[in-house]
Short mmCIF file of C-alpha atoms in Angstrom, two decimals:
data_model
loop_
_atom_site.label_atom_id
_atom_site.label_comp_id
_atom_site.label_asym_id
_atom_site.label_seq_id
_atom_site.Cartn_x
_atom_site.Cartn_y
_atom_site.Cartn_z
CA MET M 12 21.87 -8.67 16.16
CA SER M 13 19.18 -11.13 17.44
CA GLU M 14 17.05 -8.73 18.56
CA LEU M 15 17.65 -6.78 15.27
CA ARG M 16 16.46 -10.16 13.45
CA ARG M 17 13.38 -10.28 15.48
CA LEU M 18 12.60 -6.17 14.47
CA ILE M 19 12.86 -7.18 10.42
CA ARG M 20 11.91 -11.24 9.97
CA ARG M 21 9.14 -11.48 12.31
CA ARG M 22 7.22 -8.76 12.85
CA GLY M 23 3.59 -7.70 12.62
CA PRO M 24 0.69 -5.60 11.88
CA SER M 25 0.78 -3.85 15.29
CA ASP M 26 4.52 -3.44 15.15
CA SER M 27 5.39 0.00 16.12
CA VAL M 28 7.69 -0.23 13.32
CA VAL M 29 8.30 -1.28 10.17
CA VAL M 30 11.27 -2.67 7.22
CA LEU M 31 12.81 -0.22 4.66
CA GLU M 32 14.69 -2.03 2.28
CA GLY M 33 16.80 -0.34 -0.59
CA PRO M 34 18.76 3.20 -0.83
CA ARG M 35 15.30 4.32 -3.03
CA THR M 36 13.18 3.28 -0.40
CA VAL M 37 14.86 4.82 2.32
CA ALA M 38 14.83 7.97 0.71
CA GLU M 39 11.65 8.68 -0.13
CA ALA M 40 11.02 7.90 3.47
CA LEU M 41 13.46 10.87 4.08
CA ALA M 42 12.01 13.17 1.43
CA ALA M 43 8.57 12.15 3.41
CA SER M 44 10.63 13.32 6.73
CA VAL M 45 10.22 9.51 8.04
CA GLU M 46 13.04 9.42 9.98
CA PRO M 47 14.46 5.46 10.29
CA SER M 48 16.37 4.46 14.06
CA LEU M 49 18.78 2.07 12.69
CA VAL M 50 20.13 1.58 9.29
CA ALA M 51 21.84 -1.95 8.40
CA VAL M 52 24.27 -2.18 5.31
CA PRO M 53 26.05 -4.88 3.77
CA GLN M 54 30.03 -4.60 4.50
CA GLY M 55 30.33 -4.70 0.50
CA ALA M 56 27.74 -2.00 -0.33
CA ARG M 57 29.65 0.67 2.05
CA SER M 58 31.17 2.07 -1.04
CA ASP M 59 27.90 1.96 -3.39
CA ARG M 60 27.16 5.51 -4.34
CA THR M 61 23.24 5.48 -4.23
CA VAL M 62 23.67 4.09 -0.13
CA GLN M 63 26.46 6.67 0.61
CA ALA M 64 24.00 9.15 -0.53
CA VAL M 65 21.35 8.28 1.75
CA LEU M 66 23.91 7.66 4.62
CA ARG M 67 24.75 11.32 4.19
CA ALA M 68 21.10 12.49 4.45
CA LEU M 69 20.79 10.80 7.96
CA SER M 70 20.13 12.21 10.99
CA PRO M 71 23.49 12.93 13.40
CA GLY M 72 21.14 10.27 15.20
CA VAL M 73 20.45 7.51 13.61
CA GLU M 74 22.66 4.65 14.42
CA VAL M 75 24.67 2.83 11.57
CA LEU M 76 25.80 -0.41 11.51
CA VAL M 77 27.89 -2.46 9.24
CA VAL M 78 27.47 -5.63 9.12
CA ALA M 79 29.03 -8.62 7.05
CA ASP M 80 27.31 -9.19 3.97
CA GLU M 81 26.61 -13.49 5.25
CA ALA M 82 25.02 -11.79 8.14
CA PHE M 83 22.97 -9.47 6.34
CA ASP M 84 21.83 -11.45 3.82
CA SER M 85 20.34 -13.09 6.62
CA LEU M 86 18.12 -9.99 8.25
CA ALA M 87 16.66 -9.67 5.32
CA PRO M 88 13.31 -10.20 4.02
CA ALA M 89 14.28 -10.56 0.40
CA ARG M 90 15.83 -13.47 -1.31
CA SER M 91 18.21 -11.13 -3.37
CA PRO M 92 17.56 -7.80 -0.92
CA GLN M 93 18.91 -4.68 -1.41
CA PRO M 94 22.40 -2.91 -0.11
CA LEU M 95 20.73 -1.38 2.83
CA LEU M 96 17.55 -2.18 5.31
CA ALA M 97 15.94 0.67 8.19
CA LEU M 98 13.56 0.41 10.35
CA VAL M 99 10.79 3.52 11.00
CA PRO M 100 8.26 4.68 13.24
CA ARG M 101 5.17 3.61 11.37
CA PRO M 102 3.12 6.26 9.70
CA ARG M 103 -0.47 6.32 11.55
CA ALA M 104 -3.84 7.50 9.62
CA HIS M 105 -7.25 7.55 10.23
CA MET M 106 -10.79 7.56 8.64
CA PRO M 107 -11.61 10.84 7.29
CA GLY M 108 -14.58 12.53 8.45
CA SER M 109 -15.40 14.21 5.84
CA LEU M 110 -14.76 14.69 2.18
CA VAL M 111 -14.99 16.68 -0.97
CA ARG M 112 -15.63 17.20 -4.44
CA ASP M 113 -13.24 15.36 -6.88
CA ASP M 114 -11.86 13.32 -3.47
CA LEU M 115 -11.54 9.65 -4.16
CA VAL M 116 -10.49 6.23 -1.33
CA LEU M 117 -10.00 2.99 -2.23
CA VAL M 118 -10.97 0.50 -0.09
CA LEU M 119 -9.47 -2.21 0.34
CA VAL M 120 -11.21 -5.99 1.70
CA ASP M 121 -8.96 -9.60 2.82
CA VAL M 122 -6.64 -8.55 -0.87
CA ALA M 123 -4.36 -11.20 0.61
CA ASP M 124 -1.24 -10.81 -2.05
CA PRO M 125 1.21 -8.60 -0.58
CA GLY M 126 2.12 -7.38 -4.01
CA ASN M 127 -1.14 -6.87 -5.09
CA MET M 128 -1.88 -4.57 -1.76
CA GLY M 129 1.22 -2.20 -2.40
CA THR M 130 0.33 -1.97 -6.35
CA ILE M 131 -3.60 -0.93 -5.72
CA ILE M 132 -1.29 2.12 -2.94
CA ARG M 133 1.07 2.98 -5.49
CA SER M 134 -1.32 2.90 -7.88
CA ALA M 135 -3.69 5.43 -5.22
CA SER M 136 -0.58 7.68 -4.80
CA ALA M 137 -0.35 8.31 -8.51
CA CYS M 138 -3.62 9.31 -9.11
CA ALA M 139 -4.05 11.64 -5.64
CA ALA M 140 -5.89 10.08 -3.58
CA ARG M 141 -7.18 10.52 -0.43
CA CYS M 142 -6.30 7.54 1.11
CA VAL M 143 -6.45 4.11 1.15
CA ILE M 144 -8.21 2.13 3.55
CA VAL M 145 -7.19 -1.46 4.60
CA VAL M 146 -9.35 -4.36 5.97
CA GLY M 147 -8.59 -7.92 6.73
CA GLY M 148 -5.77 -9.10 4.08
CA ALA M 149 -2.14 -9.11 3.82
CA ASP M 150 -0.34 -6.41 5.87
CA PRO M 151 0.51 -3.26 4.23
CA TRP M 152 3.44 -2.80 6.29
CA ALA M 153 4.93 -6.40 5.03
CA PRO M 154 8.33 -5.93 3.34
CA LYS M 155 6.94 -7.39 0.39
CA ALA M 156 4.26 -4.96 0.20
CA VAL M 157 6.16 -2.08 1.25
CA ARG M 158 8.52 -2.71 -1.67
CA ALA M 159 5.68 -3.59 -4.36
CA SER M 160 4.17 0.13 -2.96
CA ALA M 161 8.02 1.62 -4.48
CA GLY M 162 7.67 4.00 -1.33
CA SER M 163 4.41 5.13 -1.81
CA VAL M 164 3.14 3.38 1.49
CA LEU M 165 4.83 6.35 2.44
CA ARG M 166 2.88 9.12 0.81
CA VAL M 167 -0.59 8.07 0.79
CA PRO M 168 -1.94 8.04 4.17
CA VAL M 169 -2.97 3.89 4.75
CA VAL M 170 -5.78 3.21 7.50
CA SER M 171 -6.20 -0.42 8.25
CA GLU M 172 -10.38 -0.81 10.58
CA GLY M 173 -11.86 -4.01 11.30
CA ASP M 174 -15.17 -3.69 9.70
CA ALA M 175 -15.96 -3.42 5.90
CA ALA M 176 -19.51 -2.83 6.70
CA GLU M 177 -19.34 0.62 8.69
CA VAL M 178 -15.98 1.69 6.73
CA LEU M 179 -18.79 1.77 4.42
CA ALA M 180 -20.73 3.90 7.04
CA ALA M 181 -18.94 6.29 7.80
CA LEU M 182 -17.39 6.92 4.52
CA ARG M 183 -21.33 7.49 3.18
CA ALA M 184 -21.73 9.33 6.65
CA ALA M 185 -18.46 11.48 5.30
CA GLY M 186 -19.96 12.06 1.79
CA ALA M 187 -18.41 9.62 -0.91
CA ARG M 188 -21.10 7.18 -3.32
CA ILE M 189 -20.42 3.77 -2.92
CA LEU M 190 -18.71 2.12 -6.32
CA VAL M 191 -17.83 -1.19 -5.43
CA ALA M 192 -15.46 -3.54 -8.64
CA ASP M 193 -17.71 -6.17 -9.60
CA ALA M 194 -16.16 -8.72 -12.21
CA HIS M 195 -19.45 -9.71 -13.65
CA GLN M 196 -22.37 -7.62 -13.03
CA GLY M 197 -22.21 -3.54 -13.38
CA VAL M 198 -22.33 -0.66 -15.39
CA PRO M 199 -18.32 -0.88 -18.15
CA HIS M 200 -16.13 1.62 -15.62
CA ASP M 201 -15.83 4.06 -18.96
CA SER M 202 -19.28 4.55 -19.82
CA GLY M 203 -18.74 8.13 -17.44
CA ALA M 204 -20.98 6.77 -14.17
CA LEU M 205 -18.13 6.90 -12.52
CA ALA M 206 -16.79 10.06 -12.50
CA ALA M 207 -21.02 10.97 -12.47
CA GLY M 208 -20.90 14.39 -10.70
CA SER M 209 -17.72 14.07 -10.04
CA ASP M 210 -18.89 13.68 -6.19
CA PRO M 211 -16.37 11.81 -3.74
CA VAL M 212 -16.22 8.35 -4.62
CA ALA M 213 -14.84 5.03 -2.05
CA LEU M 214 -13.74 2.74 -4.59
CA VAL M 215 -14.13 -0.96 -2.58
CA LEU M 216 -12.46 -4.22 -3.92
CA GLY M 217 -12.05 -7.45 -2.03
CA ALA M 218 -10.18 -11.13 -2.17
CA GLU M 219 -7.93 -11.76 -5.22
CA SER M 220 -9.85 -15.70 -5.09
CA HIS M 221 -14.26 -14.41 -4.53
CA GLY M 222 -14.86 -10.71 -4.48
CA LEU M 223 -16.42 -9.10 -2.08
CA ASP M 224 -19.46 -10.42 -0.27
CA PRO M 225 -22.92 -10.28 -1.40
CA GLY M 226 -23.24 -8.44 1.60
CA LEU M 227 -20.98 -5.59 1.04
CA ARG M 228 -21.94 -5.77 -2.31
CA GLU M 229 -25.35 -4.82 -1.84
CA LEU M 230 -23.95 -1.58 -0.15
CA ALA M 231 -22.87 -0.16 -2.79
CA ASP M 232 -24.52 3.34 -4.74
CA LEU M 233 -23.09 1.43 -8.49
CA ARG M 234 -20.88 -1.52 -9.10
CA VAL M 235 -18.78 -1.33 -11.71
CA ARG M 236 -17.13 -3.40 -14.34
CA VAL M 237 -14.39 -3.56 -16.47
CA PRO M 238 -15.48 -5.46 -19.91
CA MET M 239 -13.62 -7.90 -21.30
CA ALA M 240 -12.75 -10.62 -23.58
CA ASP M 241 -15.35 -13.06 -23.28
CA GLY M 242 -13.81 -16.18 -21.46
CA THR M 243 -11.76 -13.84 -19.17
CA GLU M 244 -12.65 -15.18 -16.05
CA SER M 245 -11.39 -11.59 -14.27
CA LEU M 246 -8.73 -8.99 -13.79
CA ASN M 247 -5.70 -9.12 -11.60
CA VAL M 248 -7.88 -7.06 -8.79
CA ALA M 249 -4.43 -4.45 -8.85
CA MET M 250 -4.88 -3.75 -12.16
CA ALA M 251 -8.41 -2.95 -12.00
CA ALA M 252 -7.97 -0.97 -9.16
CA THR M 253 -5.49 1.13 -11.25
CA LEU M 254 -8.17 0.89 -14.32
CA LEU M 255 -10.83 2.41 -12.30
CA ALA M 256 -9.23 5.05 -10.30
CA PHE M 257 -7.43 6.20 -13.64
CA GLU M 258 -10.72 6.47 -15.21
CA TYR M 259 -12.20 8.18 -12.03
CA ARG M 260 -9.75 10.69 -12.54
CA ARG M 261 -10.05 11.19 -15.99
#
């Protein structure tokens, strides 16, 4: 039990396993052919229909641990936990070596809030992004980020990299136009410039507090902003990412 608690509550970004919470997310994992190594269920939820459906779908070799409700609450990362926890191998993804017409890549630089991280990954999956590249900021496999992604982190490739300038250079070499989200400068997002020519696009978004560093903004082929009412400082980064990604798809 102590080892399970360590894996669930004290995992780090480099761990080879990640924690999934709730029957829906675990079902998403199974649908994506991601098999848990261990599943934990609170005693009081054994008869829950959604829990039973997930348990029936597991391979025979998966270890299922039924624990007292109080013990389960102490294990779960959330204050109001979903009635199922699973440990799965962390999916591995790599930068695309080449991009084709209509490919969309989201690059998140120092996005610090795991809820924003997961929401952006969910939007990326919904608009068929080629991948999401994460440079610094929140761990996309942290429990809160996984919850916010609603299982999308299992469907869209998520790549972790260390140097934003190198990432942008590699994406440009792969054929992408580099578009930077800028709250105050650039062309309006609905001007048509976002999807000009349907070239593959790398859409780059920065930290919630200050956006992208000036040096990274200078590497852009185009800066894009979402027009806002006077006096509005900025949009939430997840909202901005969703608007820009779907405008590109439109």
